[in-house]
Amino acid sequence: MLSHPGRRAALRAAGLGAAGAAVAGLTSGCGPGSPSAGPTAPSTPPPGPARPARPARAAPAAAPRRFPGQPVEIAHGPRDRPRVALTFHGNGDPAVARAVLAAAEKGGARVTVLAIGSWLDAHPDMARRILDGGHELGNHTQRHLAVNDMPEAEALAEITGCAQRLKRLTGSIGTWFRPSQTQYATPLVRKLAQRAGYPHVLSYDVDSLDFTSPGAVAVTRNVTGTIRPGSVVSLHFGYADTVDAMPSLLEELARRDLRAVTTTELLTP
């Protein structure tokens, strides 16, 4: 794996030693054809209520918002402003997730995290960590399965299951919904997301492919090769390559005068 001078510092800040770095990539992605959520996404819903945790305090969670003039499924924002949205699929080792957030904050970026409900069950404090960093938190289904292929009732349960956990932890169902195991939602899943309280479904127009563990240089190249004003970028927690790539990626965005903001900020005039 290619190294970066900021990687060791980021991992130390997250409390990762050599052993932690070795397991940092053992989590899943969410692009089309990518693996399912692995150990953090059980094949059946977790029994009983989610583990209790204190609600996020420093930055209360925002509710979903309707953006007039935008389609139900949003893949990018306005192309005439120098803003981009870095969006992360919330799953994997929380120490690596904290390292990614620390790197984003060091570079002045605010991001959008679409969390898997079973990940929040296992690591409820991550909801508070994300919001306390000034980022926004949304819904990426309960178990990270192929939601487009599910019967209506099961797909709705995947969306509402994660929404209920977000509500319990933060007081809100989260700012956005992103379907799992796909870039775009089917018309049925878009309808179900609206029924669950999400006016829009969040897609993306730039895929980092970080879940394939291609190395930090490739992650940066995948993003910077296609990003432009208004882009929504798909990234993941749980991969050391993503931690490694963050400093150079943010440096390149700054060089192009592109500011990394939350998706809500991207779409707000």
PDB file of C-alpha atoms in Angstrom:
ATOM      1  CA  MET A   1       0.000   0.000   0.000  1.00  0.00           C
ATOM      2  CA  LEU A   2       1.299   3.436  -0.899  1.00  0.00           C
ATOM      3  CA  SER A   3       2.116   5.578   2.115  1.00  0.00           C
ATOM      4  CA  HIS A   4       1.630   9.262   2.760  1.00  0.00           C
ATOM      5  CA  PRO A   5       3.424  11.443   5.330  1.00  0.00           C
ATOM      6  CA  GLY A   6       0.085  12.323   6.940  1.00  0.00           C
ATOM      7  CA  ARG A   7      -1.015   8.704   7.338  1.00  0.00           C
ATOM      8  CA  ARG A   8       1.001   7.870  10.430  1.00  0.00           C
ATOM      9  CA  ALA A   9      -0.074  11.076  12.149  1.00  0.00           C
ATOM     10  CA  ALA A  10      -3.725  10.487  11.259  1.00  0.00           C
ATOM     11  CA  LEU A  11      -3.608   6.938  12.528  1.00  0.00           C
ATOM     12  CA  ARG A  12      -1.868   7.992  15.727  1.00  0.00           C
ATOM     13  CA  ALA A  13      -4.542  10.659  16.248  1.00  0.00           C
ATOM     14  CA  ALA A  14      -7.174   7.976  15.876  1.00  0.00           C
ATOM     15  CA  GLY A  15      -5.429   5.645  18.292  1.00  0.00           C
ATOM     16  CA  LEU A  16      -4.378   3.165  15.594  1.00  0.00           C
ATOM     17  CA  GLY A  17      -1.109   1.312  15.954  1.00  0.00           C
ATOM     18  CA  ALA A  18       0.446  -1.032  13.447  1.00  0.00           C
ATOM     19  CA  ALA A  19      -2.152  -3.710  14.164  1.00  0.00           C
ATOM     20  CA  GLY A  20      -4.970  -1.218  13.655  1.00  0.00           C
ATOM     21  CA  ALA A  21      -3.487  -0.106  10.364  1.00  0.00           C
ATOM     22  CA  ALA A  22      -3.340  -3.718   9.241  1.00  0.00           C
ATOM     23  CA  VAL A  23      -7.083  -4.209   9.733  1.00  0.00           C
ATOM     24  CA  ALA A  24      -8.085  -0.776   8.508  1.00  0.00           C
ATOM     25  CA  GLY A  25      -9.092  -2.051   5.096  1.00  0.00           C
ATOM     26  CA  LEU A  26     -11.222  -4.974   6.292  1.00  0.00           C
ATOM     27  CA  THR A  27     -14.536  -3.198   5.707  1.00  0.00           C
ATOM     28  CA  SER A  28     -16.809  -3.002   2.747  1.00  0.00           C
ATOM     29  CA  GLY A  29     -17.736  -0.586   0.007  1.00  0.00           C
ATOM     30  CA  CYS A  30     -21.046   0.351  -1.517  1.00  0.00           C
ATOM     31  CA  GLY A  31     -20.563   0.908  -5.218  1.00  0.00           C
ATOM     32  CA  PRO A  32     -22.352  -1.222  -7.778  1.00  0.00           C
ATOM     33  CA  GLY A  33     -20.937  -4.729  -7.457  1.00  0.00           C
ATOM     34  CA  SER A  34     -19.058  -3.913  -4.280  1.00  0.00           C
ATOM     35  CA  PRO A  35     -19.123  -6.335  -1.341  1.00  0.00           C
ATOM     36  CA  SER A  36     -21.787  -6.129   1.318  1.00  0.00           C
ATOM     37  CA  ALA A  37     -21.124  -4.636   4.695  1.00  0.00           C
ATOM     38  CA  GLY A  38     -19.269  -7.644   6.132  1.00  0.00           C
ATOM     39  CA  PRO A  39     -19.064  -8.168   9.885  1.00  0.00           C
ATOM     40  CA  THR A  40     -20.780  -4.890  10.713  1.00  0.00           C
ATOM     41  CA  ALA A  41     -23.911  -5.672   8.683  1.00  0.00           C
ATOM     42  CA  PRO A  42     -25.620  -8.825   9.996  1.00  0.00           C
ATOM     43  CA  SER A  43     -27.931 -10.732   7.702  1.00  0.00           C
ATOM     44  CA  THR A  44     -30.790 -10.219  10.155  1.00  0.00           C
ATOM     45  CA  PRO A  45     -31.727  -7.079  12.091  1.00  0.00           C
ATOM     46  CA  PRO A  46     -30.048  -6.834  15.506  1.00  0.00           C
ATOM     47  CA  PRO A  47     -32.307  -8.086  18.311  1.00  0.00           C
ATOM     48  CA  GLY A  48     -33.783  -5.688  20.806  1.00  0.00           C
ATOM     49  CA  PRO A  49     -33.271  -1.925  21.053  1.00  0.00           C
ATOM     50  CA  ALA A  50     -30.078  -0.246  19.932  1.00  0.00           C
ATOM     51  CA  ARG A  51     -27.388   0.316  22.542  1.00  0.00           C
ATOM     52  CA  PRO A  52     -28.245   3.551  24.425  1.00  0.00           C
ATOM     53  CA  ALA A  53     -25.998   6.542  23.877  1.00  0.00           C
ATOM     54  CA  ARG A  54     -26.132  10.187  24.749  1.00  0.00           C
ATOM     55  CA  PRO A  55     -27.597  12.384  22.004  1.00  0.00           C
ATOM     56  CA  ALA A  56     -25.172  14.484  19.988  1.00  0.00           C
ATOM     57  CA  ARG A  57     -24.699  17.778  21.830  1.00  0.00           C
ATOM     58  CA  ALA A  58     -22.386  20.284  20.171  1.00  0.00           C
ATOM     59  CA  ALA A  59     -24.094  20.238  16.780  1.00  0.00           C
ATOM     60  CA  PRO A  60     -27.722  19.117  16.776  1.00  0.00           C
ATOM     61  CA  ALA A  61     -28.704  16.973  13.809  1.00  0.00           C
ATOM     62  CA  ALA A  62     -30.612  18.707  11.057  1.00  0.00           C
ATOM     63  CA  ALA A  63     -33.859  17.382   9.644  1.00  0.00           C
ATOM     64  CA  PRO A  64     -34.244  16.468   5.970  1.00  0.00           C
ATOM     65  CA  ARG A  65     -34.811  19.476   3.791  1.00  0.00           C
ATOM     66  CA  ARG A  66     -36.612  19.985   0.506  1.00  0.00           C
ATOM     67  CA  PHE A  67     -34.729  21.814  -2.236  1.00  0.00           C
ATOM     68  CA  PRO A  68     -37.203  23.258  -4.759  1.00  0.00           C
ATOM     69  CA  GLY A  69     -36.055  22.853  -8.328  1.00  0.00           C
ATOM     70  CA  GLN A  70     -33.905  19.811  -7.501  1.00  0.00           C
ATOM     71  CA  PRO A  71     -34.949  16.315  -8.613  1.00  0.00           C
ATOM     72  CA  VAL A  72     -35.963  13.663  -6.096  1.00  0.00           C
ATOM     73  CA  GLU A  73     -32.605  11.953  -6.656  1.00  0.00           C
ATOM     74  CA  ILE A  74     -29.684  14.366  -6.515  1.00  0.00           C
ATOM     75  CA  ALA A  75     -26.343  13.420  -8.093  1.00  0.00           C
ATOM     76  CA  HIS A  76     -24.656  16.819  -7.993  1.00  0.00           C
ATOM     77  CA  GLY A  77     -25.187  20.431  -7.022  1.00  0.00           C
ATOM     78  CA  PRO A  78     -24.956  23.715  -8.958  1.00  0.00           C
ATOM     79  CA  ARG A  79     -22.043  23.838 -11.373  1.00  0.00           C
ATOM     80  CA  ASP A  80     -21.576  27.598 -11.105  1.00  0.00           C
ATOM     81  CA  ARG A  81     -20.206  27.743  -7.544  1.00  0.00           C
ATOM     82  CA  PRO A  82     -16.772  26.535  -6.329  1.00  0.00           C
ATOM     83  CA  ARG A  83     -18.150  23.950  -3.902  1.00  0.00           C
ATOM     84  CA  VAL A  84     -18.074  20.154  -3.766  1.00  0.00           C
ATOM     85  CA  ALA A  85     -19.500  17.617  -1.308  1.00  0.00           C
ATOM     86  CA  LEU A  86     -17.404  14.755   0.060  1.00  0.00           C
ATOM     87  CA  THR A  87     -19.863  12.077   1.183  1.00  0.00           C
ATOM     88  CA  PHE A  88     -18.812   9.047   3.235  1.00  0.00           C
ATOM     89  CA  HIS A  89     -20.530   5.704   3.651  1.00  0.00           C
ATOM     90  CA  GLY A  90     -20.507   5.224   7.440  1.00  0.00           C
ATOM     91  CA  ASN A  91     -19.212   1.771   8.289  1.00  0.00           C
ATOM     92  CA  GLY A  92     -16.059  -0.007   9.438  1.00  0.00           C
ATOM     93  CA  ASP A  93     -13.501   0.451  12.206  1.00  0.00           C
ATOM     94  CA  PRO A  94     -14.477   3.581  14.172  1.00  0.00           C
ATOM     95  CA  ALA A  95     -10.799   4.417  14.753  1.00  0.00           C
ATOM     96  CA  VAL A  96     -10.292   4.724  11.004  1.00  0.00           C
ATOM     97  CA  ALA A  97     -13.499   6.763  10.716  1.00  0.00           C
ATOM     98  CA  ARG A  98     -12.179   9.157  13.348  1.00  0.00           C
ATOM     99  CA  ALA A  99      -8.892   9.448  11.444  1.00  0.00           C
ATOM    100  CA  VAL A 100     -10.775  10.377   8.263  1.00  0.00           C
ATOM    101  CA  LEU A 101     -12.828  12.984  10.138  1.00  0.00           C
ATOM    102  CA  ALA A 102      -9.707  14.416  11.785  1.00  0.00           C
ATOM    103  CA  ALA A 103      -8.005  14.716   8.393  1.00  0.00           C
ATOM    104  CA  ALA A 104     -11.061  16.433   6.920  1.00  0.00           C
ATOM    105  CA  GLU A 105     -11.232  18.890   9.794  1.00  0.00           C
ATOM    106  CA  LYS A 106      -7.516  19.617   9.609  1.00  0.00           C
ATOM    107  CA  GLY A 107      -8.016  20.503   5.944  1.00  0.00           C
ATOM    108  CA  GLY A 108     -11.026  22.732   6.674  1.00  0.00           C
ATOM    109  CA  ALA A 109     -13.563  20.359   5.082  1.00  0.00           C
ATOM    110  CA  ARG A 110     -17.084  19.607   6.272  1.00  0.00           C
ATOM    111  CA  VAL A 111     -18.493  16.317   5.035  1.00  0.00           C
ATOM    112  CA  THR A 112     -21.705  14.312   4.828  1.00  0.00           C
ATOM    113  CA  VAL A 113     -21.776  10.855   6.419  1.00  0.00           C
ATOM    114  CA  LEU A 114     -24.435   8.338   5.366  1.00  0.00           C
ATOM    115  CA  ALA A 115     -24.374   5.837   8.221  1.00  0.00           C
ATOM    116  CA  ILE A 116     -25.398   2.186   8.184  1.00  0.00           C
ATOM    117  CA  GLY A 117     -27.845   1.475  11.002  1.00  0.00           C
ATOM    118  CA  SER A 118     -26.073  -1.659  12.224  1.00  0.00           C
ATOM    119  CA  TRP A 119     -22.843   0.373  12.429  1.00  0.00           C
ATOM    120  CA  LEU A 120     -24.606   2.890  14.648  1.00  0.00           C
ATOM    121  CA  ASP A 121     -25.877   0.011  16.796  1.00  0.00           C
ATOM    122  CA  ALA A 122     -22.296  -1.148  17.306  1.00  0.00           C
ATOM    123  CA  HIS A 123     -20.733   2.322  17.622  1.00  0.00           C
ATOM    124  CA  PRO A 124     -23.419   4.793  18.790  1.00  0.00           C
ATOM    125  CA  ASP A 125     -20.829   7.379  19.894  1.00  0.00           C
ATOM    126  CA  MET A 126     -19.875   7.922  16.243  1.00  0.00           C
ATOM    127  CA  ALA A 127     -23.108   9.850  15.667  1.00  0.00           C
ATOM    128  CA  ARG A 128     -22.026  12.422  18.222  1.00  0.00           C
ATOM    129  CA  ARG A 129     -18.452  12.510  16.889  1.00  0.00           C
ATOM    130  CA  ILE A 130     -19.671  13.272  13.361  1.00  0.00           C
ATOM    131  CA  LEU A 131     -22.017  16.044  14.436  1.00  0.00           C
ATOM    132  CA  ASP A 132     -19.575  17.541  16.925  1.00  0.00           C
ATOM    133  CA  GLY A 133     -17.116  17.962  14.052  1.00  0.00           C
ATOM    134  CA  GLY A 134     -19.563  20.182  12.170  1.00  0.00           C
ATOM    135  CA  HIS A 135     -20.480  17.498   9.655  1.00  0.00           C
ATOM    136  CA  GLU A 136     -23.904  16.168   8.715  1.00  0.00           C
ATOM    137  CA  LEU A 137     -25.283  12.702   9.259  1.00  0.00           C
ATOM    138  CA  GLY A 138     -27.715  10.706   7.149  1.00  0.00           C
ATOM    139  CA  ASN A 139     -29.197   7.289   6.405  1.00  0.00           C
ATOM    140  CA  HIS A 140     -27.564   4.476   4.407  1.00  0.00           C
ATOM    141  CA  THR A 141     -30.089   1.724   5.289  1.00  0.00           C
ATOM    142  CA  GLN A 142     -30.048  -0.583   8.284  1.00  0.00           C
ATOM    143  CA  ARG A 143     -28.051  -3.555   7.000  1.00  0.00           C
ATOM    144  CA  HIS A 144     -26.354  -2.334   3.806  1.00  0.00           C
ATOM    145  CA  LEU A 145     -28.004  -4.903   1.550  1.00  0.00           C
ATOM    146  CA  ALA A 146     -29.120  -4.493  -2.080  1.00  0.00           C
ATOM    147  CA  VAL A 147     -32.134  -2.342  -1.292  1.00  0.00           C
ATOM    148  CA  ASN A 148     -33.192  -1.960  -4.951  1.00  0.00           C
ATOM    149  CA  ASP A 149     -33.739  -5.732  -5.170  1.00  0.00           C
ATOM    150  CA  MET A 150     -35.928  -6.029  -2.079  1.00  0.00           C
ATOM    151  CA  PRO A 151     -39.712  -6.362  -1.865  1.00  0.00           C
ATOM    152  CA  GLU A 152     -41.445  -3.141  -0.897  1.00  0.00           C
ATOM    153  CA  ALA A 153     -42.006  -3.962   2.784  1.00  0.00           C
ATOM    154  CA  GLU A 154     -38.432  -5.124   3.325  1.00  0.00           C
ATOM    155  CA  ALA A 155     -36.942  -2.113   1.552  1.00  0.00           C
ATOM    156  CA  LEU A 156     -39.067   0.247   3.634  1.00  0.00           C
ATOM    157  CA  ALA A 157     -37.926  -1.521   6.804  1.00  0.00           C
ATOM    158  CA  GLU A 158     -34.295  -1.009   5.788  1.00  0.00           C
ATOM    159  CA  ILE A 159     -34.854   2.736   5.415  1.00  0.00           C
ATOM    160  CA  THR A 160     -37.001   3.246   8.500  1.00  0.00           C
ATOM    161  CA  GLY A 161     -34.805   0.986  10.646  1.00  0.00           C
ATOM    162  CA  CYS A 162     -31.801   3.243  10.154  1.00  0.00           C
ATOM    163  CA  ALA A 163     -33.988   6.346  10.462  1.00  0.00           C
ATOM    164  CA  GLN A 164     -35.224   5.181  13.872  1.00  0.00           C
ATOM    165  CA  ARG A 165     -31.672   4.728  15.135  1.00  0.00           C
ATOM    166  CA  LEU A 166     -30.659   8.162  13.898  1.00  0.00           C
ATOM    167  CA  LYS A 167     -33.717   9.675  15.587  1.00  0.00           C
ATOM    168  CA  ARG A 168     -32.915   7.902  18.856  1.00  0.00           C
ATOM    169  CA  LEU A 169     -29.277   9.018  18.835  1.00  0.00           C
ATOM    170  CA  THR A 170     -29.591  12.558  17.489  1.00  0.00           C
ATOM    171  CA  GLY A 171     -33.236  13.667  17.598  1.00  0.00           C
ATOM    172  CA  SER A 172     -33.495  13.633  13.781  1.00  0.00           C
ATOM    173  CA  ILE A 173     -33.836  10.981  11.078  1.00  0.00           C
ATOM    174  CA  GLY A 174     -30.815  12.567   9.407  1.00  0.00           C
ATOM    175  CA  THR A 175     -30.326  14.993   6.579  1.00  0.00           C
ATOM    176  CA  TRP A 176     -30.150  12.603   3.619  1.00  0.00           C
ATOM    177  CA  PHE A 177     -30.921   9.069   2.497  1.00  0.00           C
ATOM    178  CA  ARG A 178     -28.577   7.135   0.198  1.00  0.00           C
ATOM    179  CA  PRO A 179     -29.562   3.659  -1.038  1.00  0.00           C
ATOM    180  CA  SER A 180     -27.166   0.785  -0.356  1.00  0.00           C
ATOM    181  CA  GLN A 181     -25.318  -1.343  -2.917  1.00  0.00           C
ATOM    182  CA  THR A 182     -26.210   0.976  -5.784  1.00  0.00           C
ATOM    183  CA  GLN A 183     -25.468   4.404  -7.195  1.00  0.00           C
ATOM    184  CA  TYR A 184     -29.080   5.154  -8.113  1.00  0.00           C
ATOM    185  CA  ALA A 185     -32.355   4.211  -6.461  1.00  0.00           C
ATOM    186  CA  THR A 186     -35.242   2.615  -8.285  1.00  0.00           C
ATOM    187  CA  PRO A 187     -38.496   4.591  -8.536  1.00  0.00           C
ATOM    188  CA  LEU A 188     -39.903   2.391  -5.749  1.00  0.00           C
ATOM    189  CA  VAL A 189     -36.996   3.071  -3.391  1.00  0.00           C
ATOM    190  CA  ARG A 190     -37.253   6.805  -4.105  1.00  0.00           C
ATOM    191  CA  LYS A 191     -40.944   6.626  -3.228  1.00  0.00           C
ATOM    192  CA  LEU A 192     -40.221   4.688  -0.035  1.00  0.00           C
ATOM    193  CA  ALA A 193     -37.543   7.177   1.016  1.00  0.00           C
ATOM    194  CA  GLN A 194     -40.066   9.999   0.661  1.00  0.00           C
ATOM    195  CA  ARG A 195     -42.569   7.985   2.682  1.00  0.00           C
ATOM    196  CA  ALA A 196     -39.939   7.636   5.415  1.00  0.00           C
ATOM    197  CA  GLY A 197     -39.482  11.421   5.509  1.00  0.00           C
ATOM    198  CA  TYR A 198     -36.635  12.099   3.065  1.00  0.00           C
ATOM    199  CA  PRO A 199     -37.647  14.562   0.309  1.00  0.00           C
ATOM    200  CA  HIS A 200     -34.545  13.651  -1.719  1.00  0.00           C
ATOM    201  CA  VAL A 201     -32.321  10.640  -2.349  1.00  0.00           C
ATOM    202  CA  LEU A 202     -28.599  11.379  -2.501  1.00  0.00           C
ATOM    203  CA  SER A 203     -26.578   9.840  -5.310  1.00  0.00           C
ATOM    204  CA  TYR A 204     -23.160  11.027  -6.574  1.00  0.00           C
ATOM    205  CA  ASP A 205     -21.332  11.834  -9.795  1.00  0.00           C
ATOM    206  CA  VAL A 206     -17.747  11.030  -8.696  1.00  0.00           C
ATOM    207  CA  ASP A 207     -16.736   7.594  -7.364  1.00  0.00           C
ATOM    208  CA  SER A 208     -13.421   7.381  -5.523  1.00  0.00           C
ATOM    209  CA  LEU A 209     -13.450   3.548  -5.682  1.00  0.00           C
ATOM    210  CA  ASP A 210     -11.668   3.611  -2.326  1.00  0.00           C
ATOM    211  CA  PHE A 211     -13.539   0.452  -1.276  1.00  0.00           C
ATOM    212  CA  THR A 212     -11.393  -1.475  -3.790  1.00  0.00           C
ATOM    213  CA  SER A 213      -8.251  -0.483  -1.815  1.00  0.00           C
ATOM    214  CA  PRO A 214      -6.384   0.777  -4.909  1.00  0.00           C
ATOM    215  CA  GLY A 215      -3.866   2.842  -2.915  1.00  0.00           C
ATOM    216  CA  ALA A 216      -4.023   6.453  -1.793  1.00  0.00           C
ATOM    217  CA  VAL A 217      -2.601   7.851  -5.022  1.00  0.00           C
ATOM    218  CA  ALA A 218      -5.287   6.093  -7.051  1.00  0.00           C
ATOM    219  CA  VAL A 219      -8.049   7.286  -4.695  1.00  0.00           C
ATOM    220  CA  THR A 220      -6.890  10.880  -5.126  1.00  0.00           C
ATOM    221  CA  ARG A 221      -6.576  10.442  -8.889  1.00  0.00           C
ATOM    222  CA  ASN A 222     -10.040   8.873  -9.188  1.00  0.00           C
ATOM    223  CA  VAL A 223     -11.566  11.901  -7.502  1.00  0.00           C
ATOM    224  CA  THR A 224      -9.525  14.718  -8.991  1.00  0.00           C
ATOM    225  CA  GLY A 225      -9.718  13.250 -12.495  1.00  0.00           C
ATOM    226  CA  THR A 226     -13.472  13.836 -12.744  1.00  0.00           C
ATOM    227  CA  ILE A 227     -14.438  16.295 -10.008  1.00  0.00           C
ATOM    228  CA  ARG A 228     -15.785  19.712 -10.941  1.00  0.00           C
ATOM    229  CA  PRO A 229     -17.818  22.425  -9.241  1.00  0.00           C
ATOM    230  CA  GLY A 230     -20.992  20.981  -7.742  1.00  0.00           C
ATOM    231  CA  SER A 231     -19.743  17.386  -7.643  1.00  0.00           C
ATOM    232  CA  VAL A 232     -20.865  14.899  -4.993  1.00  0.00           C
ATOM    233  CA  VAL A 233     -18.053  12.419  -4.260  1.00  0.00           C
ATOM    234  CA  SER A 234     -18.576   8.886  -2.942  1.00  0.00           C
ATOM    235  CA  LEU A 235     -16.009   7.848  -0.301  1.00  0.00           C
ATOM    236  CA  HIS A 236     -15.973   5.367   2.576  1.00  0.00           C
ATOM    237  CA  PHE A 237     -14.936   5.116   6.185  1.00  0.00           C
ATOM    238  CA  GLY A 238     -12.974   2.032   7.116  1.00  0.00           C
ATOM    239  CA  TYR A 239     -10.129   2.102   4.610  1.00  0.00           C
ATOM    240  CA  ALA A 240      -6.546   3.139   5.285  1.00  0.00           C
ATOM    241  CA  ASP A 241      -6.240   4.298   1.665  1.00  0.00           C
ATOM    242  CA  THR A 242      -8.924   6.898   2.334  1.00  0.00           C
ATOM    243  CA  VAL A 243      -7.054   8.200   5.385  1.00  0.00           C
ATOM    244  CA  ASP A 244      -3.856   8.372   3.322  1.00  0.00           C
ATOM    245  CA  ALA A 245      -5.575  10.168   0.451  1.00  0.00           C
ATOM    246  CA  MET A 246      -7.321  12.901   2.442  1.00  0.00           C
ATOM    247  CA  PRO A 247      -4.403  15.381   2.795  1.00  0.00           C
ATOM    248  CA  SER A 248      -3.429  15.297  -0.890  1.00  0.00           C
ATOM    249  CA  LEU A 249      -7.059  15.310  -2.001  1.00  0.00           C
ATOM    250  CA  LEU A 250      -7.880  18.382   0.062  1.00  0.00           C
ATOM    251  CA  GLU A 251      -4.687  20.097  -1.085  1.00  0.00           C
ATOM    252  CA  GLU A 252      -5.678  19.523  -4.711  1.00  0.00           C
ATOM    253  CA  LEU A 253      -9.191  20.837  -4.108  1.00  0.00           C
ATOM    254  CA  ALA A 254      -7.727  23.972  -2.523  1.00  0.00           C
ATOM    255  CA  ARG A 255      -5.366  24.392  -5.473  1.00  0.00           C
ATOM    256  CA  ARG A 256      -8.427  24.387  -7.751  1.00  0.00           C
ATOM    257  CA  ASP A 257     -10.261  26.805  -5.432  1.00  0.00           C
ATOM    258  CA  LEU A 258     -12.890  24.170  -4.654  1.00  0.00           C
ATOM    259  CA  ARG A 259     -14.304  24.158  -1.138  1.00  0.00           C
ATOM    260  CA  ALA A 260     -15.467  20.897   0.481  1.00  0.00           C
ATOM    261  CA  VAL A 261     -18.831  21.510   2.196  1.00  0.00           C
ATOM    262  CA  THR A 262     -21.745  19.444   3.425  1.00  0.00           C
ATOM    263  CA  THR A 263     -24.324  18.403   0.845  1.00  0.00           C
ATOM    264  CA  THR A 264     -26.858  20.764   2.372  1.00  0.00           C
ATOM    265  CA  GLU A 265     -24.367  23.641   2.007  1.00  0.00           C
ATOM    266  CA  LEU A 266     -23.652  22.540  -1.559  1.00  0.00           C
ATOM    267  CA  LEU A 267     -27.314  22.964  -2.485  1.00  0.00           C
ATOM    268  CA  THR A 268     -28.073  26.081  -0.417  1.00  0.00           C
ATOM    269  CA  PRO A 269     -27.872  29.343  -2.393  1.00  0.00           C
TER     270      PRO A 269
END
